[in-house]
mmCIF file of C-alpha atoms in Angstrom:
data_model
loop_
_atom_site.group_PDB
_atom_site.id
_atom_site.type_symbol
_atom_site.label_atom_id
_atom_site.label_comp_id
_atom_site.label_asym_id
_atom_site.label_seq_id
_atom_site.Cartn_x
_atom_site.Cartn_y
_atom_site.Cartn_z
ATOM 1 C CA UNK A 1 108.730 86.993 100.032
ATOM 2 C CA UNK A 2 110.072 89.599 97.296
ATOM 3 C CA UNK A 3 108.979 87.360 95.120
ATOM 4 C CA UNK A 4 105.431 86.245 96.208
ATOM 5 C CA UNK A 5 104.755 89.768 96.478
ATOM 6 C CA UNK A 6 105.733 90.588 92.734
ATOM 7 C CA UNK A 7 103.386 87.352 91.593
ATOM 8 C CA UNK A 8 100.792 88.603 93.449
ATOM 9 C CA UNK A 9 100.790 91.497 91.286
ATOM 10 C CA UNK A 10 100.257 89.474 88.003
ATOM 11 C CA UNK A 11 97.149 88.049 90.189
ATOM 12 C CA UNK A 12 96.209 91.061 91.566
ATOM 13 C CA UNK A 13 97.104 93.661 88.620
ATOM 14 C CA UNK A 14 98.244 91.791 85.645
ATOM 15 C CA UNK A 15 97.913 89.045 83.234
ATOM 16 C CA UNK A 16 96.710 86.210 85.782
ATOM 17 C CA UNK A 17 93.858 88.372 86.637
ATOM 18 C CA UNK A 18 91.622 85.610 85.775
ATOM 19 C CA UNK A 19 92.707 83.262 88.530
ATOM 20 C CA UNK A 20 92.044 86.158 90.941
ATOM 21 C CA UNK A 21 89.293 84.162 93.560
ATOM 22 C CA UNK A 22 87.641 86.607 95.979
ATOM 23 C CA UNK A 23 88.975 86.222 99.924
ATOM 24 C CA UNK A 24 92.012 84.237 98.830
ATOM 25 C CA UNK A 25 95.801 85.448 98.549
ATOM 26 C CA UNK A 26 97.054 84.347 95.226
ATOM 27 C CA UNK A 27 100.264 84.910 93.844
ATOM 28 C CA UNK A 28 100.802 83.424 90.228
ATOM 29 C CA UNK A 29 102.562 83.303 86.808
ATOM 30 C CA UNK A 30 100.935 82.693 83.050
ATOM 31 C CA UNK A 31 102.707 81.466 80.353
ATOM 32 C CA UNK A 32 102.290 80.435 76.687
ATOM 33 C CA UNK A 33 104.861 78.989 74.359
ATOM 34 C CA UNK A 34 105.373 79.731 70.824
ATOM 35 C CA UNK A 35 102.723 79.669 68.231
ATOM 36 C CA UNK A 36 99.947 79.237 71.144
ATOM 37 C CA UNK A 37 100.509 75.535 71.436
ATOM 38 C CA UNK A 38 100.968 75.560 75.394
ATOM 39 C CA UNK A 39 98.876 77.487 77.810
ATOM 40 C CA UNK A 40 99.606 77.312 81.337
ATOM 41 C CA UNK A 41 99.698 78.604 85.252
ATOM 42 C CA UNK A 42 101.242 78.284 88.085
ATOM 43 C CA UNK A 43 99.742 79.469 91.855
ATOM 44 C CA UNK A 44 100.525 80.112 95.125
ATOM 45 C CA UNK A 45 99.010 80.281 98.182
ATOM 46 C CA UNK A 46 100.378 80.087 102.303
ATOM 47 C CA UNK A 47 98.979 76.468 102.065
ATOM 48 C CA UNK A 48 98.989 75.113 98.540
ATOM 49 C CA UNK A 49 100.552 75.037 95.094
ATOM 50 C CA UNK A 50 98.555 74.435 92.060
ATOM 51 C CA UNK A 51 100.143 74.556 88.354
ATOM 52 C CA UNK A 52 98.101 73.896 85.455
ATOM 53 C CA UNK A 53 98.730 73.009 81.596
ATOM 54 C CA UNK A 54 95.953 73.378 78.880
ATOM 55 C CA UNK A 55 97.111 71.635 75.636
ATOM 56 C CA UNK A 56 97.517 68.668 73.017
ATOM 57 C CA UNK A 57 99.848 65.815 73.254
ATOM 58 C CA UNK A 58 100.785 66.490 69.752
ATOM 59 C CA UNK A 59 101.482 70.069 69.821
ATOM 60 C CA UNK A 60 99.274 72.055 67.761
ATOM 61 C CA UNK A 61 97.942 75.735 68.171
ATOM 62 C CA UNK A 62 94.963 76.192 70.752
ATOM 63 C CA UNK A 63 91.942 78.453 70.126
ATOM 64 C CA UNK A 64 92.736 82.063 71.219
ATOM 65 C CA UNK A 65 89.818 82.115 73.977
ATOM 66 C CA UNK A 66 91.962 78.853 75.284
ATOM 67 C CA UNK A 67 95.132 80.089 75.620
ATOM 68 C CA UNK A 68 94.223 83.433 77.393
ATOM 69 C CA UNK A 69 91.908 81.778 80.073
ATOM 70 C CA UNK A 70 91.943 78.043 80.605
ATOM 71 C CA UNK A 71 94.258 77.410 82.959
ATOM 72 C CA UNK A 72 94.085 80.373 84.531
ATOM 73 C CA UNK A 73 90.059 79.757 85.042
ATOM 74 C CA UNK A 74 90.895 75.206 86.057
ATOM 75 C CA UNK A 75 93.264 77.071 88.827
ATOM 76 C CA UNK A 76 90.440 78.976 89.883
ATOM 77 C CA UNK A 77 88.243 76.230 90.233
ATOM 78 C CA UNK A 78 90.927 74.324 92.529
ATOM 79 C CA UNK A 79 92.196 76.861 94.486
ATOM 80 C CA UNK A 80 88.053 77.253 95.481
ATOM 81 C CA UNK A 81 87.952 74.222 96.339
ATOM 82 C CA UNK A 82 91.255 74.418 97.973
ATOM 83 C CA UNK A 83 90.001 77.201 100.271
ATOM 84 C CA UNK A 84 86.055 77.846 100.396
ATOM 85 C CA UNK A 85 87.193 80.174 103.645
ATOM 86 C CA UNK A 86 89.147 82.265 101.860
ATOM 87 C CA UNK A 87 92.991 82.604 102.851
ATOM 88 C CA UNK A 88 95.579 84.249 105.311
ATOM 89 C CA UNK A 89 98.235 86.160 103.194
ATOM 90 C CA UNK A 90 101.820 85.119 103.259
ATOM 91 C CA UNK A 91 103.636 85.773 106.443
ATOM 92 C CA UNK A 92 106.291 88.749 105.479
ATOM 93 C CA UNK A 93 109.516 88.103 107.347
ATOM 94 C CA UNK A 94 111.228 90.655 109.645
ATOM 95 C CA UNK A 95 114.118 91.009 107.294
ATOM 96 C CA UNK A 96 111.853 92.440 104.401
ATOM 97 C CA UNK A 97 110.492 96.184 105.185
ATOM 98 C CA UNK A 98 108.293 98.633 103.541
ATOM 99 C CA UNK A 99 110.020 101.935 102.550
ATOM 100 C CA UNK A 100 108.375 104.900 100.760
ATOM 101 C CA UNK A 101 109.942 105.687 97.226
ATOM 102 C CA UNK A 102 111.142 108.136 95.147
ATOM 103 C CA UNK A 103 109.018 108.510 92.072
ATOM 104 C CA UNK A 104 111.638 108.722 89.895
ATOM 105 C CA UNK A 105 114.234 106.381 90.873
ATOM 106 C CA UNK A 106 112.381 104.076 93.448
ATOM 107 C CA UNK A 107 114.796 104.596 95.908
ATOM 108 C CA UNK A 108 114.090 104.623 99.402
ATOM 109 C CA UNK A 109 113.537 107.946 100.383
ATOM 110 C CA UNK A 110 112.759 109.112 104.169
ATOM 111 C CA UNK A 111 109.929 111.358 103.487
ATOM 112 C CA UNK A 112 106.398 110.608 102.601
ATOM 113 C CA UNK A 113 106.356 110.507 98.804
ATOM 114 C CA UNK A 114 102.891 108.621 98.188
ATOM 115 C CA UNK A 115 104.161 105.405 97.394
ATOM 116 C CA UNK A 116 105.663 102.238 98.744
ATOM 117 C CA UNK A 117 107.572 99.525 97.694
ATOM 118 C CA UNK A 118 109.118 96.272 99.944
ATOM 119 C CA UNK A 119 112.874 96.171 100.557
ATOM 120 C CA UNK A 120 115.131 93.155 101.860
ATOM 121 C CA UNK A 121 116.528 94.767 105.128
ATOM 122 C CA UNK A 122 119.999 92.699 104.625
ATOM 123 C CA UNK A 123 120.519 93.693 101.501
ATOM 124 C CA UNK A 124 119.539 97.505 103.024
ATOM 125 C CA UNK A 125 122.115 97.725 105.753
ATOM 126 C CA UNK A 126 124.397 96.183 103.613
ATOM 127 C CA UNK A 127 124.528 98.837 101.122
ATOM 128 C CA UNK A 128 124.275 101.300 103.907
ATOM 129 C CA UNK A 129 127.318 99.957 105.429
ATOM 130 C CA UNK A 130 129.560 99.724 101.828
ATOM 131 C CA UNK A 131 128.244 103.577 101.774
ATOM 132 C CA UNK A 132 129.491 104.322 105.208
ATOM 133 C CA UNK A 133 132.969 102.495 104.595
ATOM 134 C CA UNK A 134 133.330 104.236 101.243
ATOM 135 C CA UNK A 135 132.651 107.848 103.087
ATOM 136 C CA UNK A 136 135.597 106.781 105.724
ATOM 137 C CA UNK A 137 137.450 106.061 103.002
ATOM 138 C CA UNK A 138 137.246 109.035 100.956
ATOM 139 C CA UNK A 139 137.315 111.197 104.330
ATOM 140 C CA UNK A 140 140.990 109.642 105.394
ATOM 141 C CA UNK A 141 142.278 109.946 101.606
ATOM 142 C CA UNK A 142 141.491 113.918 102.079
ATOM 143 C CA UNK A 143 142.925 113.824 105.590
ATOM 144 C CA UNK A 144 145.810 112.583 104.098
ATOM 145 C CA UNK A 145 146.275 114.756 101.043
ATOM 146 C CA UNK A 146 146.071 117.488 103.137
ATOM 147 C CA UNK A 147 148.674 116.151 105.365
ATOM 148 C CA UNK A 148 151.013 115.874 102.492
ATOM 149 C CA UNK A 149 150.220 119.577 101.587
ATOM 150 C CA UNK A 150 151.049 120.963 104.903
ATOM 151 C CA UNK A 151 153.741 119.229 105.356
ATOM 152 C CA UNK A 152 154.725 120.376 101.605
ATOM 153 C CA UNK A 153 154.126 123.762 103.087
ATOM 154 C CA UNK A 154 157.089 123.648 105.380
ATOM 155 C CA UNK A 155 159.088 122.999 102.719
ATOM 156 C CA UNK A 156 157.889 126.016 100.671
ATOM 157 C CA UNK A 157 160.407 128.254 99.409
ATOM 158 C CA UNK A 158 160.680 131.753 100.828
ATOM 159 C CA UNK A 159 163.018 134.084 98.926
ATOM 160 C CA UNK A 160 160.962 136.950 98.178
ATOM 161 C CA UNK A 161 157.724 138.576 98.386
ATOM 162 C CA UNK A 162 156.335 136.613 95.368
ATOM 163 C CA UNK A 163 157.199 133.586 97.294
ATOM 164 C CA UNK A 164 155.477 134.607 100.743
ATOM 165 C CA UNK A 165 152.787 135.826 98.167
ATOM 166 C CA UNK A 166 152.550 132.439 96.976
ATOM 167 C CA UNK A 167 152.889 130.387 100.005
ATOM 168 C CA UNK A 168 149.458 132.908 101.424
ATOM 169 C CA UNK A 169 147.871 131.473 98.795
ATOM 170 C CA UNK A 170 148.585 127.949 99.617
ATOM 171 C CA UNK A 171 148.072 128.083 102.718
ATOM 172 C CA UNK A 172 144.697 129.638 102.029
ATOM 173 C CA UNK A 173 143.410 127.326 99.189
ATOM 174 C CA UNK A 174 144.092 124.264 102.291
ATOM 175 C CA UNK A 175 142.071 126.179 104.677
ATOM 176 C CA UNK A 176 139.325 125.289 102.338
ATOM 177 C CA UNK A 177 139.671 122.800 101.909
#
């Protein structure tokens, strides 16, 4: 569905804009191959698939008005055909969510920021749970350390008032922390 929804874009906002036919949910990719001698694109809909080559059967380069629009435009054409009612948009499954993002990193972020984006929810807990297990982690390695300094402390050497000095400050700096 991640996927559909990025190919929808190309329909929608990028280079398959040509193929874009009013009341139907498209989702697409263009393509050429070197020197302009292949011109082609694929489609998407919930119902049908249509892909579509414009070329020679020996290669040679195709006009520039071919290349850009041909078989984005003979796509077009089916996919009216296909569906002169229009069509529904692809079902989006329960595991994929919409999250609002952070401008800057495209994170999800909690808060309205403006702007959305579609996350896989498996892939979401996952990496929530690998960040809870990694805080656990980190927590009992500093339960630990300090552990081993308090216990250290017992062991602290006392033969003066330097050494009580010192051993305040110990103790102190594990208060802290």
């Amino acid at each position: 569905y991640l996927m559909l929804d990025v190919m929808k874009g190309v329909i929608n906002e990028g280079t398959g804009y040509l193929a874009r036919t009013p009341g139907v949910v498209l989702a697409g990719k263009t393509g050429t191959t070197n020197e302009d001698k292949d011109s082609w694109f694929c489609g998407v809909t919930r119902d049908y698939s249509v892909a579509t080559w414009v070329g020679y059967d020996t290669p040679k380069p195709l006009q520039r008005s071919v290349v850009h629009s041909s078989a984005m435009l003979i796509s077009k054409d089916i996919v009216q055909i296909l569906h002169p009612n229009g069509s529904k948009d692809f079902e989006r499954p329960t595991t994929v969510v919409e999250n609002y993002i952070d401008w800057n990193s495209g994170e999800p972020v909690s808060y309205n920021s403006g702007i959305k984006d579609l996350f896989s929810k498996i892939v979401q807990d996952e990496v929530e749970k690998e960040e809870q297990e990694s805080k656990a982690e980190k927590e009992k390695e500093v339960i630990e350390k300090t552990k081993s300094d308090i216990s250290d402390l017992k062991d602290f050497p006392i033969y003066d008032l330097e050494d009580l000095k010192n051993l305040d400050i110990e103790y102190n700096r594990l208060k802290i922390a």
